[in-house]
PDB file of C-alpha atoms in Angstrom:
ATOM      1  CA  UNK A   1       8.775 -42.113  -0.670  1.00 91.00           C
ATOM      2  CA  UNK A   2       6.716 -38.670  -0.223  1.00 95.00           C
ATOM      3  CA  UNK A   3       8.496 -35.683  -0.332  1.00 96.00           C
ATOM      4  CA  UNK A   4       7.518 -34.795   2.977  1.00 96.00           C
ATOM      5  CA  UNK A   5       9.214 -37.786   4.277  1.00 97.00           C
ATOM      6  CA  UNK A   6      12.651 -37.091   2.895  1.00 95.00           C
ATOM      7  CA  UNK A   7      12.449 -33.445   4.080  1.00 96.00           C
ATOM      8  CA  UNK A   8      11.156 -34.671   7.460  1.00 96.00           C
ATOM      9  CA  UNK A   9      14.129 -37.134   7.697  1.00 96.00           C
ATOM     10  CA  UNK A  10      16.172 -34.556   6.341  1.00 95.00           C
ATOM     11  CA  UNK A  11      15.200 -32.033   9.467  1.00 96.00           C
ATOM     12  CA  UNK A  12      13.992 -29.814   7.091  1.00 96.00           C
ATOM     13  CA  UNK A  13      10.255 -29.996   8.401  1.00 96.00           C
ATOM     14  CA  UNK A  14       8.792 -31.009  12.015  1.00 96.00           C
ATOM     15  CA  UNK A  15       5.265 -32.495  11.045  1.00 96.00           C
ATOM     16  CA  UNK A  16       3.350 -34.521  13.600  1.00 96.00           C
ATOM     17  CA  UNK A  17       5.149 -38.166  14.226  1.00 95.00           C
ATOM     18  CA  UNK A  18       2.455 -40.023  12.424  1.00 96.00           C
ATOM     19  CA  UNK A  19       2.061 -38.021   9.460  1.00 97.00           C
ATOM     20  CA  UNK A  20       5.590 -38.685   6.994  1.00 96.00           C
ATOM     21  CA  UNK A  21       5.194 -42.556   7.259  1.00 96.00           C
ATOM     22  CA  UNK A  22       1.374 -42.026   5.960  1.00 97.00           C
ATOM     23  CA  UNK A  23       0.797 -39.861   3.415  1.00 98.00           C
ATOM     24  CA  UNK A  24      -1.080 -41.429   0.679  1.00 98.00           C
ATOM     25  CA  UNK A  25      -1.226 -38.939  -2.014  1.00 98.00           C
ATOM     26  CA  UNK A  26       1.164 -35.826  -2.868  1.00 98.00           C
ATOM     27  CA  UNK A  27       1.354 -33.468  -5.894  1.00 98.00           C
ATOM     28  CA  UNK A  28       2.786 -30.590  -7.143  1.00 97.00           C
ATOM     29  CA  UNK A  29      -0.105 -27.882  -7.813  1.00 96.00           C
ATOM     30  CA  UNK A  30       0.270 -24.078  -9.192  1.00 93.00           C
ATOM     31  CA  UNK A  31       1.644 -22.833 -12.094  1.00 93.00           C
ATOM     32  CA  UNK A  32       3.239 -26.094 -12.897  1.00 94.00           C
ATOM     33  CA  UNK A  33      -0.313 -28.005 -12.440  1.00 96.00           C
ATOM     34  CA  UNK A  34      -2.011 -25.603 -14.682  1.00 96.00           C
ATOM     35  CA  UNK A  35       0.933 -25.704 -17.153  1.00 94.00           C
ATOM     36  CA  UNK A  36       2.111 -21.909 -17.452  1.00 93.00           C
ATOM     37  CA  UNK A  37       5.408 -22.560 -15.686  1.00 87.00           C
ATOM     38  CA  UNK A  38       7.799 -24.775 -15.836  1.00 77.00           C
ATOM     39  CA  UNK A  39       9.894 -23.573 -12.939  1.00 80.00           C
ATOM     40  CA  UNK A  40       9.938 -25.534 -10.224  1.00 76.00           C
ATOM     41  CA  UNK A  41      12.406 -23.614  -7.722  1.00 72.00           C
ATOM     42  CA  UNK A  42       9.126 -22.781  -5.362  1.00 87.00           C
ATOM     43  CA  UNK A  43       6.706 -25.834  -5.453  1.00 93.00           C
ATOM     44  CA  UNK A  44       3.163 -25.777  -4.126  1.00 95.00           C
ATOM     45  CA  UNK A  45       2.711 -29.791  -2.936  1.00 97.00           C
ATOM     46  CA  UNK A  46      -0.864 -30.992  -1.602  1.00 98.00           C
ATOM     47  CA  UNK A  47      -1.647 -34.380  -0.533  1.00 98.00           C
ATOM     48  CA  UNK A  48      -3.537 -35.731   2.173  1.00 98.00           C
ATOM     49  CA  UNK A  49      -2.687 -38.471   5.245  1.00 98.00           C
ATOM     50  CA  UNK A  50      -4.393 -41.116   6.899  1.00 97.00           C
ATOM     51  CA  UNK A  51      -3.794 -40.550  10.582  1.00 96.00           C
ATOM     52  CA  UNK A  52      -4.359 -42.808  13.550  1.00 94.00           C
ATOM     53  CA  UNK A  53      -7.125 -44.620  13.848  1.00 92.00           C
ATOM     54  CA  UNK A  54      -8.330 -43.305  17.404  1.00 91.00           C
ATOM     55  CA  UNK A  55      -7.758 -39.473  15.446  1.00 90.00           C
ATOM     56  CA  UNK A  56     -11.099 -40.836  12.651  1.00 91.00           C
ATOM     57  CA  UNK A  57     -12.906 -42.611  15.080  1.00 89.00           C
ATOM     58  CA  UNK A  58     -12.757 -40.578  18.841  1.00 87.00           C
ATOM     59  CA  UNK A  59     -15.397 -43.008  20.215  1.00 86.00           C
ATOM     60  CA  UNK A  60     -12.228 -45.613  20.606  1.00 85.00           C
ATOM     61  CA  UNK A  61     -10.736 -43.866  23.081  1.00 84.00           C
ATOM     62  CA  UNK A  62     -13.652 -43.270  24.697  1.00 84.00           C
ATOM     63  CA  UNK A  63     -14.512 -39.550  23.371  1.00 84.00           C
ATOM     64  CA  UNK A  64     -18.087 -38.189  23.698  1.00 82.00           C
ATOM     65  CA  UNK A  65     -18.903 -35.325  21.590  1.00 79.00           C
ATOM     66  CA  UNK A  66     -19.806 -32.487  23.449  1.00 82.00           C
ATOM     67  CA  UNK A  67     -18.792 -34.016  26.781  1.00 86.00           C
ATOM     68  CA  UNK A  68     -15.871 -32.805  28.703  1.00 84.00           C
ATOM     69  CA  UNK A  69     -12.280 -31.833  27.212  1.00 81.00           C
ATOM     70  CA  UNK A  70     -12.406 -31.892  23.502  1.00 78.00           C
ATOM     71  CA  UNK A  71      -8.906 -33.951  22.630  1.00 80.00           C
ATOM     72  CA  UNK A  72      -7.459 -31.660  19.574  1.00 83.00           C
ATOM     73  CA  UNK A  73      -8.451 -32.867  15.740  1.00 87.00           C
ATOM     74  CA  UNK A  74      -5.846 -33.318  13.336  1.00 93.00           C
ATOM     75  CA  UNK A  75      -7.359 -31.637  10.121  1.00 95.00           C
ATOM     76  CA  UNK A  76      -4.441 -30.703   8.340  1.00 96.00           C
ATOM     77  CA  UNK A  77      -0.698 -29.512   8.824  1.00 97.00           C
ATOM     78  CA  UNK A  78       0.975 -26.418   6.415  1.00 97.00           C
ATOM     79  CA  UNK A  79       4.496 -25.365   6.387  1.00 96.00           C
ATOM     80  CA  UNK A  80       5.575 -22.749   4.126  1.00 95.00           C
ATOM     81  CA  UNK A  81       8.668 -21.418   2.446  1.00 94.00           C
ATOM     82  CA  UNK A  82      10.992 -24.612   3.110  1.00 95.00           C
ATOM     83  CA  UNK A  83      14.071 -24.538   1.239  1.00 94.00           C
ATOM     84  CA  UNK A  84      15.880 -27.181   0.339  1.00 93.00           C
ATOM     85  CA  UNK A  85      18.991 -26.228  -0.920  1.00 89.00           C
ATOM     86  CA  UNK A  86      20.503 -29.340  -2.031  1.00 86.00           C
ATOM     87  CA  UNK A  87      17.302 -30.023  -4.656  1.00 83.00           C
ATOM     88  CA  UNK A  88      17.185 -28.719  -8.805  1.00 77.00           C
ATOM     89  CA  UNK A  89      20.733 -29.933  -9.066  1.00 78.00           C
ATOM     90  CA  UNK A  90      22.268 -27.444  -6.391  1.00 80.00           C
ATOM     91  CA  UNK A  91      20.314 -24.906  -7.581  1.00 84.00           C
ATOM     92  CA  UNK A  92      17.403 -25.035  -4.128  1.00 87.00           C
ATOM     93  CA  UNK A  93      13.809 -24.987  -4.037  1.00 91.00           C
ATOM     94  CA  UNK A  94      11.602 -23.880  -1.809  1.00 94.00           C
ATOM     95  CA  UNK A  95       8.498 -25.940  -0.672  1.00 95.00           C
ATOM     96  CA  UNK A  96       4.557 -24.823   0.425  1.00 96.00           C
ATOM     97  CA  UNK A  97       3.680 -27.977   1.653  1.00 97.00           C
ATOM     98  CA  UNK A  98      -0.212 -28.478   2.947  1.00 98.00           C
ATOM     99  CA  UNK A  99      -0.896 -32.050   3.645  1.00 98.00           C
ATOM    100  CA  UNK A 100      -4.640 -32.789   5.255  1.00 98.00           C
ATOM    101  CA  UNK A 101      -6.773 -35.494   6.938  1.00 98.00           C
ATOM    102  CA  UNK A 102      -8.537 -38.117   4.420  1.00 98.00           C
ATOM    103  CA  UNK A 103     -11.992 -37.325   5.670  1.00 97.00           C
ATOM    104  CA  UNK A 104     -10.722 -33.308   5.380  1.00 98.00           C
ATOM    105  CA  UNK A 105      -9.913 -33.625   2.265  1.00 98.00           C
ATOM    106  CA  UNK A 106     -12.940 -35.736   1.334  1.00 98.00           C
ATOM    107  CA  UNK A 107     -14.860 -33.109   2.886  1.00 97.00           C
ATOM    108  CA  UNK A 108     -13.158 -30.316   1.022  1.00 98.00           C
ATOM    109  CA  UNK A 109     -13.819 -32.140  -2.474  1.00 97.00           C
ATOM    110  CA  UNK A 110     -17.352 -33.081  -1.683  1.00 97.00           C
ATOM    111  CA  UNK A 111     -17.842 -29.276  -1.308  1.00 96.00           C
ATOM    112  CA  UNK A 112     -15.784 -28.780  -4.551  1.00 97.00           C
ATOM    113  CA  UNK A 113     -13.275 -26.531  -3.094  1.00 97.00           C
ATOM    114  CA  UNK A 114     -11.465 -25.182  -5.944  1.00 97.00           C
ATOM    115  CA  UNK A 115      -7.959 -25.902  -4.516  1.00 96.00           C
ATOM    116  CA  UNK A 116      -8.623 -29.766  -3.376  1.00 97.00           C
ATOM    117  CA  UNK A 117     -10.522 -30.621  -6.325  1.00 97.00           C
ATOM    118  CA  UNK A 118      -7.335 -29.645  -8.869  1.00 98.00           C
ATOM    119  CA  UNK A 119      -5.951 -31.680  -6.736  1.00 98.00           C
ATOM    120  CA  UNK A 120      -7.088 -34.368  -8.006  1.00 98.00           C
ATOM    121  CA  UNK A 121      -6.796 -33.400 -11.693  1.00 98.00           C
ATOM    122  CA  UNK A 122      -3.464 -32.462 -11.816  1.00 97.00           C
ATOM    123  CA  UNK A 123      -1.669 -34.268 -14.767  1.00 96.00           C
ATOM    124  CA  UNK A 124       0.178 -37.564 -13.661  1.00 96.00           C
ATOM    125  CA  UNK A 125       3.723 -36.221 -14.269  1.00 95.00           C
ATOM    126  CA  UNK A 126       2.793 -33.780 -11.380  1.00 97.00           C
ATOM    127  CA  UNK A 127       2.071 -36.856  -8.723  1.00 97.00           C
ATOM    128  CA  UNK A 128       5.243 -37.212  -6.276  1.00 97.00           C
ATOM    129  CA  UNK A 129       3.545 -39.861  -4.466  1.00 97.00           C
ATOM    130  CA  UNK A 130       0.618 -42.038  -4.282  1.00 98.00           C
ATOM    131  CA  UNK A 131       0.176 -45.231  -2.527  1.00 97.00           C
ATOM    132  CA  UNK A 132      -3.107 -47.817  -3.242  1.00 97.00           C
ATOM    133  CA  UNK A 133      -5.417 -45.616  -1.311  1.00 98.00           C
ATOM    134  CA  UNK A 134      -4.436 -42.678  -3.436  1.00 97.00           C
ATOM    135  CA  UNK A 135      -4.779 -44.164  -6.465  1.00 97.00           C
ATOM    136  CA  UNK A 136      -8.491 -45.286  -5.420  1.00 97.00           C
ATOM    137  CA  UNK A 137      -8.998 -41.689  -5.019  1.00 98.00           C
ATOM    138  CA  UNK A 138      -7.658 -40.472  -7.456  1.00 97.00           C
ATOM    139  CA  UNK A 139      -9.495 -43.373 -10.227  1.00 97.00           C
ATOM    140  CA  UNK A 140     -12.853 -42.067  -8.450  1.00 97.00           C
ATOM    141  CA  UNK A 141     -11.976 -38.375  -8.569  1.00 97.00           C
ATOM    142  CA  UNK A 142     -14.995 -38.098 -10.732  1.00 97.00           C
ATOM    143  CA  UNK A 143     -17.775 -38.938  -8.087  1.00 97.00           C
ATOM    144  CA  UNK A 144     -17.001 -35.785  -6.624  1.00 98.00           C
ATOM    145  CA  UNK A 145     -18.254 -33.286  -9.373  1.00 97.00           C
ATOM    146  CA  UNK A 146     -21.668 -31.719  -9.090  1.00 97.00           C
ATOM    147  CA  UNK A 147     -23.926 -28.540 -10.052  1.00 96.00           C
ATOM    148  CA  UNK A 148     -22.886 -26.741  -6.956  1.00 95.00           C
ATOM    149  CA  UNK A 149     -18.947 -26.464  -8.216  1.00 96.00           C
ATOM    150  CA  UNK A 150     -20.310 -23.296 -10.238  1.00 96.00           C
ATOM    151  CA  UNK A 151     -21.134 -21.389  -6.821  1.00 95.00           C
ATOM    152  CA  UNK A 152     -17.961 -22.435  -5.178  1.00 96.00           C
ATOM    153  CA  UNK A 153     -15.620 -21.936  -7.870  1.00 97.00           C
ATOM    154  CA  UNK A 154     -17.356 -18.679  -8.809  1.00 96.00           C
ATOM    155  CA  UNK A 155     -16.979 -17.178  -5.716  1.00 96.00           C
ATOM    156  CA  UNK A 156     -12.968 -18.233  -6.115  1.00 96.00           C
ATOM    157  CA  UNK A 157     -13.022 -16.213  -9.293  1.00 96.00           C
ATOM    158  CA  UNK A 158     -14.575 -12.882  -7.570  1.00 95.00           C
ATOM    159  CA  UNK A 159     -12.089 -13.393  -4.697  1.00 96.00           C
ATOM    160  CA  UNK A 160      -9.188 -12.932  -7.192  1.00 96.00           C
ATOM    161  CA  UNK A 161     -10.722  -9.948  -8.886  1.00 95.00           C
ATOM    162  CA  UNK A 162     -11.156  -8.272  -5.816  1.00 94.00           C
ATOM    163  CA  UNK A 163      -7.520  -8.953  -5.257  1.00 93.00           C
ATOM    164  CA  UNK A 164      -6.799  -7.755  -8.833  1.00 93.00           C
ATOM    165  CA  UNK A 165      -8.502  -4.752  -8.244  1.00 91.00           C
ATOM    166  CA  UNK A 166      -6.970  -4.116  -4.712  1.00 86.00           C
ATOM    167  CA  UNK A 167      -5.270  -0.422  -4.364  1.00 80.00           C
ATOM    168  CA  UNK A 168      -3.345  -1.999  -1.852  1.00 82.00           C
ATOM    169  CA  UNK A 169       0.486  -2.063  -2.096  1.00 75.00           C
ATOM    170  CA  UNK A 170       1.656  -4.895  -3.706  1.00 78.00           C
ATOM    171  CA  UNK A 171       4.560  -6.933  -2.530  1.00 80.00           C
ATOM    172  CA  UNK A 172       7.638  -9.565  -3.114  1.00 79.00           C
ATOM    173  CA  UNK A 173       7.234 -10.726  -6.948  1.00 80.00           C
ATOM    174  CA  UNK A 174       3.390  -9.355  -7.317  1.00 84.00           C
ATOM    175  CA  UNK A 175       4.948  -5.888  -7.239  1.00 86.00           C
ATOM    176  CA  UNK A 176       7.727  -6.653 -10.086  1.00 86.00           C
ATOM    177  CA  UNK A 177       4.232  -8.095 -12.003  1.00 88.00           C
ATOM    178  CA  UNK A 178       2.409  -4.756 -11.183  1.00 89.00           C
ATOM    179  CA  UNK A 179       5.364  -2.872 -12.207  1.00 88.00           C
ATOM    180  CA  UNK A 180       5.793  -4.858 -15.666  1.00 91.00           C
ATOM    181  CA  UNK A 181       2.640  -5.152 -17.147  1.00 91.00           C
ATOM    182  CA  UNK A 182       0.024  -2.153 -15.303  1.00 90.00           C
ATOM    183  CA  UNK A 183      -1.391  -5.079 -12.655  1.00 90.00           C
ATOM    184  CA  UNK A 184      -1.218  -7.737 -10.967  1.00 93.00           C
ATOM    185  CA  UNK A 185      -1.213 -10.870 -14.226  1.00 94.00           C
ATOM    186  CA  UNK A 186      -1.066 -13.512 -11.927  1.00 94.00           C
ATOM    187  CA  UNK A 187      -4.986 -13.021  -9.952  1.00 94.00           C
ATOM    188  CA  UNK A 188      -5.920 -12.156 -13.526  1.00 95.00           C
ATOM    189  CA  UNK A 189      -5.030 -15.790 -15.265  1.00 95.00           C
ATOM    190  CA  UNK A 190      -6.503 -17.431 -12.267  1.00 96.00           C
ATOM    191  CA  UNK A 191      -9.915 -15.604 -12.699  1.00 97.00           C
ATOM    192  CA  UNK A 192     -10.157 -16.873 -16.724  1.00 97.00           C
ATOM    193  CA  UNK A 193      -8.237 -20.215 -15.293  1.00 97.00           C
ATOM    194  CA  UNK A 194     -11.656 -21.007 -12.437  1.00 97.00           C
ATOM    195  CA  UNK A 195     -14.108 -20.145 -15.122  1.00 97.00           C
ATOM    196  CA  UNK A 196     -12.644 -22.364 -17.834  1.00 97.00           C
ATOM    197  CA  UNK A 197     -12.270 -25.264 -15.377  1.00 97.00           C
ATOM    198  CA  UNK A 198     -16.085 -25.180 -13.980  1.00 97.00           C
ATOM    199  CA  UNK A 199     -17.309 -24.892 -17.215  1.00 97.00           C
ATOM    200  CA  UNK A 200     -15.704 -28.164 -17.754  1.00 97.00           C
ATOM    201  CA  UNK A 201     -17.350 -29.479 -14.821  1.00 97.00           C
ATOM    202  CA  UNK A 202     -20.537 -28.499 -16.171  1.00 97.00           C
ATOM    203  CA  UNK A 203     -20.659 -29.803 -19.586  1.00 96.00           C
ATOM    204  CA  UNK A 204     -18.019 -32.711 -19.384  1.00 95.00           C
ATOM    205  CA  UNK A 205     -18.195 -33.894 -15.444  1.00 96.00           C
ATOM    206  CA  UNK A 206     -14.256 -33.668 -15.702  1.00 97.00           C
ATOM    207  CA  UNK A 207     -11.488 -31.008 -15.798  1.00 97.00           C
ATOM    208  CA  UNK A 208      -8.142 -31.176 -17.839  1.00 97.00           C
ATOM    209  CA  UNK A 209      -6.052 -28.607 -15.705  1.00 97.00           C
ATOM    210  CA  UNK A 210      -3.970 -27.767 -18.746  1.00 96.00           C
ATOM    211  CA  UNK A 211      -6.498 -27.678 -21.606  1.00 95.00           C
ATOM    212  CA  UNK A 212      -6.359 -23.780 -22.155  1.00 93.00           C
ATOM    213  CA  UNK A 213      -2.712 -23.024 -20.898  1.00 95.00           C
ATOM    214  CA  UNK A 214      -1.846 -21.389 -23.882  1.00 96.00           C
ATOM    215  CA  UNK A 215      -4.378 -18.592 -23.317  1.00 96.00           C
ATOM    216  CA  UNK A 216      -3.055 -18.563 -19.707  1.00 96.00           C
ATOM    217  CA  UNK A 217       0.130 -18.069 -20.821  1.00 95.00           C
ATOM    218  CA  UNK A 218      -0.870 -15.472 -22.484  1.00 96.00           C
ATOM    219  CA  UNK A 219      -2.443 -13.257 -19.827  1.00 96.00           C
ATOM    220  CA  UNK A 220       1.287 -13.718 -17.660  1.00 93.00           C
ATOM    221  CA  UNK A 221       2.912 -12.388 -20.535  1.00 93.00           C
ATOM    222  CA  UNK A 222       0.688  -9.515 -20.614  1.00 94.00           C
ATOM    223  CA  UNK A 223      -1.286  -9.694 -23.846  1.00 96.00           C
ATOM    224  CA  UNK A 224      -4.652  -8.905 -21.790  1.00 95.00           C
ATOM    225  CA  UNK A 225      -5.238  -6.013 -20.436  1.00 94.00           C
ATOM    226  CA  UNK A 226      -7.540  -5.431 -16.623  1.00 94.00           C
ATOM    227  CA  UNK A 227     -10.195  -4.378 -18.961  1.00 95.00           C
ATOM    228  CA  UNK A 228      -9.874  -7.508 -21.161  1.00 96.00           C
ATOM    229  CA  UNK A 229     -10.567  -9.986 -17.578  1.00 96.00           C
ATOM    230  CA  UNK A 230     -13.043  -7.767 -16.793  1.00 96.00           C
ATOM    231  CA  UNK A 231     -14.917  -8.256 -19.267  1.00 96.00           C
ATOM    232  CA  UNK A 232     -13.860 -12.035 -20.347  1.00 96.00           C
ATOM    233  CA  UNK A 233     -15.207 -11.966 -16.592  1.00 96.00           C
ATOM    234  CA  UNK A 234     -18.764 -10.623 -16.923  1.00 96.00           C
ATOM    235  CA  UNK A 235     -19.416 -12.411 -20.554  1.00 96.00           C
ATOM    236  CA  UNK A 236     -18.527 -15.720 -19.048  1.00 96.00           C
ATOM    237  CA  UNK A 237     -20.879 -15.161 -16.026  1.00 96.00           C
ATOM    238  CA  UNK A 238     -23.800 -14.833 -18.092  1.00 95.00           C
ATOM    239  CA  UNK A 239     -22.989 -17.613 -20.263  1.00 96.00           C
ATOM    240  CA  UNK A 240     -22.203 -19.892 -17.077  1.00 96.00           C
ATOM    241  CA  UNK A 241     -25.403 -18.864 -15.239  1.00 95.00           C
ATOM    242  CA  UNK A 242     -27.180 -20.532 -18.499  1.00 96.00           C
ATOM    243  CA  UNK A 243     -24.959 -23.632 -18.463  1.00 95.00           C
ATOM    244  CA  UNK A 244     -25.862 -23.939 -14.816  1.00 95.00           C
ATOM    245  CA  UNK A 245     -28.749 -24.003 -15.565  1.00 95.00           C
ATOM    246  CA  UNK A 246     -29.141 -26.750 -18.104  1.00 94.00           C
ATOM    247  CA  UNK A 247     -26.239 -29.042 -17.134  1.00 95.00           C
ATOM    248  CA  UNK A 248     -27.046 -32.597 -16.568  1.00 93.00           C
ATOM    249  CA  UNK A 249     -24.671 -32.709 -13.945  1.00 95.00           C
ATOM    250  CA  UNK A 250     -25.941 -33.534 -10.363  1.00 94.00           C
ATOM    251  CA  UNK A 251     -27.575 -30.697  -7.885  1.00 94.00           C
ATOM    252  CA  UNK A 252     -25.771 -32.397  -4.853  1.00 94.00           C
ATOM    253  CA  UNK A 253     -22.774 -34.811  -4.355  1.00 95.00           C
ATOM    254  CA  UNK A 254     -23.441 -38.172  -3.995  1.00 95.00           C
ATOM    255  CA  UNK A 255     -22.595 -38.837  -0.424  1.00 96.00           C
ATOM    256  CA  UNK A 256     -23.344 -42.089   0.376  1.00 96.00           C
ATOM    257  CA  UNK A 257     -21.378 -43.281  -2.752  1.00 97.00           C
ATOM    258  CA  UNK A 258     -18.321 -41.203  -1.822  1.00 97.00           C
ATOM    259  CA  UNK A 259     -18.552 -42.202   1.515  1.00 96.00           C
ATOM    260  CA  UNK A 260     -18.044 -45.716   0.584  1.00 96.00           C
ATOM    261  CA  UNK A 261     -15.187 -44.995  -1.042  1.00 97.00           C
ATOM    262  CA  UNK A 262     -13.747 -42.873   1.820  1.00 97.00           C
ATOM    263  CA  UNK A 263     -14.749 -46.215   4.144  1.00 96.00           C
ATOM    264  CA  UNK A 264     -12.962 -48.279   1.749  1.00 96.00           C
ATOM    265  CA  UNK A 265      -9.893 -46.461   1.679  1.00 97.00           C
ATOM    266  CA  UNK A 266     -10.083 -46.330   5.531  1.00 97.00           C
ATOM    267  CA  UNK A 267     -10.410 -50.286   5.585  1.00 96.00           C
ATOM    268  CA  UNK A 268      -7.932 -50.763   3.441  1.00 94.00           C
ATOM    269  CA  UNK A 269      -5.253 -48.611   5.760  1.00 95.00           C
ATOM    270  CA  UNK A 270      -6.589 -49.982   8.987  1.00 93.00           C
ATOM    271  CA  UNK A 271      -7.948 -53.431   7.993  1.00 91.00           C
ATOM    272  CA  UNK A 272     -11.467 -54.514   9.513  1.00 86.00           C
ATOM    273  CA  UNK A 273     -13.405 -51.450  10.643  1.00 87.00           C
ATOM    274  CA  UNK A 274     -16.131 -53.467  12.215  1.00 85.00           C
ATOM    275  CA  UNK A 275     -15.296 -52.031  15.660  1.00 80.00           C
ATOM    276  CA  UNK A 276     -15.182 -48.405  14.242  1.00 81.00           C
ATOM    277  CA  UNK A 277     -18.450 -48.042  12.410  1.00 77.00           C
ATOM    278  CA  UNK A 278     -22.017 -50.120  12.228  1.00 69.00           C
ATOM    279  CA  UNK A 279     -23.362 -51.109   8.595  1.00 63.00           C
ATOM    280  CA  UNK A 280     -26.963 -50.264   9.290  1.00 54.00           C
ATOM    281  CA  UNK A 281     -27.891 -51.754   6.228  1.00 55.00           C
ATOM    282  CA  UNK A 282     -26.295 -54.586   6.986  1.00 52.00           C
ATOM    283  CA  UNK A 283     -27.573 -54.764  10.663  1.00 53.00           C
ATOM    284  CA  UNK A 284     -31.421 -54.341   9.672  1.00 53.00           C
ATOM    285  CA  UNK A 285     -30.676 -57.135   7.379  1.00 56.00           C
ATOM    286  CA  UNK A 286     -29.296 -59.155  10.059  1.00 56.00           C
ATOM    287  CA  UNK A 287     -32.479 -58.327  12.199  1.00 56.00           C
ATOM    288  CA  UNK A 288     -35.083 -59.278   9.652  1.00 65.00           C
ATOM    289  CA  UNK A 289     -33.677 -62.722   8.760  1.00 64.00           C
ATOM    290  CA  UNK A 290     -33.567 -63.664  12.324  1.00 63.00           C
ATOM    291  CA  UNK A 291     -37.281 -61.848  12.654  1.00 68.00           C
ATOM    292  CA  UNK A 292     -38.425 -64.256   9.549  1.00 63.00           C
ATOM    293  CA  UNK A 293     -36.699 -67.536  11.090  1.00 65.00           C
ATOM    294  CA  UNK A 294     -38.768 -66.791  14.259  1.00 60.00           C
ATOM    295  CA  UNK A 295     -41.944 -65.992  12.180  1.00 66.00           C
ATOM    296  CA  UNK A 296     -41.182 -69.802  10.272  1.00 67.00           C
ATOM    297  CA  UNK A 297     -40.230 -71.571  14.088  1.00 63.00           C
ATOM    298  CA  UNK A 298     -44.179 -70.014  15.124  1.00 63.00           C
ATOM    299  CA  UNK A 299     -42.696 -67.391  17.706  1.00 57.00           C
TER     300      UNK A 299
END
């Protein structure tokens, strides 16, 4: 049973009707996921949901795109700060919960979105929940990996300098962090955190979440200074830029392949999807065996 389903039957969460009773895959992400915490009293959980079959495929209730009333598109549903009070042995925990569409999320990794792609590499003590379609995604988590995760997750890595370097006020537990150690620790691991895991992308087409956690550790605790990101920052640029360059990797995602898979998963949640989607493959096929019988009959 998902975590979201024993919060939603606990009242603890209102999520759309269809969503608790399919959710395929769930994890626990941050700290925990990377391995520099082990504290699980506020737990980031992503996942994603197959939802009804009429939400995929609009044409079956007789949607045209661009015609009319749009009918709202379930793409994902967030709820932040639950507490469960009853959970770590009495002691509470409070929940981030983001929980999105299949062909979302499918999207999201095909771009290789930092956040959904660690999703999928998060170590399997941190899966809550996965049913058969999950596990198909999460066995092909590889097909999504390309060249282009450099530009994406770079761009993740400037975002949380900028943030680093903010003169803004900081607040809740980033301003005890500021006050301890000079700035804010937490942006700065994630900055060496992005870099380390695309350059695993790059030169092994596969990320292990928790393969440099002791130097991660190591930057919470203080033992870096800004400077010392900084810099780690700009060295590791260059030397990524190069890697980019040469990696074998692929330029592009392989989309038909990884839409097979999401069509697969699909089929295996709905059952036939012959009245959702046409095989044109299959149909031209069709079309030029019945073309050669007629050429063989003389028509």
């Amino acid at each position: 049973m998902s975590t979201v389903l024993k919060l939603t039957e606990r009242g603890l969460v209102k999520p759309p009707k269809f969503l608790p009773n399919n959710i395929q895959y769930e994890t626990i992400m941050g700290s925990v996921a990377y391995g520099v915490s082990n504290d699980l009293s506020d737990t980031d959980l992503y996942g994603f949901c197959i939802p009804e079959k009429e939400t995929v495929f609009p044409h079956l209730r007789g949607e045209i795109p661009g015609f009319g009333q749009p009918i709202p598109k379930f793409e994902q549903w967030q709820e932040h700060h639950v507490l469960d009070q009853s959970a770590g042995g009495g002691k509470g925990r409070t929940y981030d919960l983001a929980i999105y569409n299949i062909v979302k999320y499918f999207q999201l990794c095909m771009e290789n979105n930092p956040n959904m792609i660690d999703s999928l590499f998060t170590p399997r003590t941190c899966v809550l929940h996965s049913t058969q379609v999950g596990n198909m995604v999460r066995e092909n988590r590889r097909l999504f990996l390309h060249k282009g995760a450099w530009h994406k997750f770079k761009g993740y890595a400037y975002s949380q300098i900028h943030k680093m370097n903010s003169k803004d006020a900081p607040v809740g537990k980033r301003q005890e962090l500021v006050a301890q150690f000079g700035y804010d620790v937490k942006y700065a691991y994630h900055v060496v955190r992005l870099l380390d895991e695309v350059e695993q992308i790059l030169t092994e087409g596969d990320i292990d979440l928790q393969r440099n956690r002791e130097q991660l550790k190591s930057i919470r605790r203080g033992e870096w200074t800004q400077a010392d990101i900084l810099s780690h920052f700009e060295r590791k640029e260059r030397d990524l830029e190069t890697l980019y360059t040469n990696s074998k990797l692929a330029h592009a995602p392989d989309e038909v392949k990884i839409k097979q898979l999401l069509l697969d998963c699909l089929e295996h949640h709905y059952g036939s999807l012959s009245e959702c989607v046409v095989n044109v493959d299959a149909a031209a096929d069709t079309l030029r065996r019945i073309r050669g019988i007629l050429e063989q009959a003389g028509y």
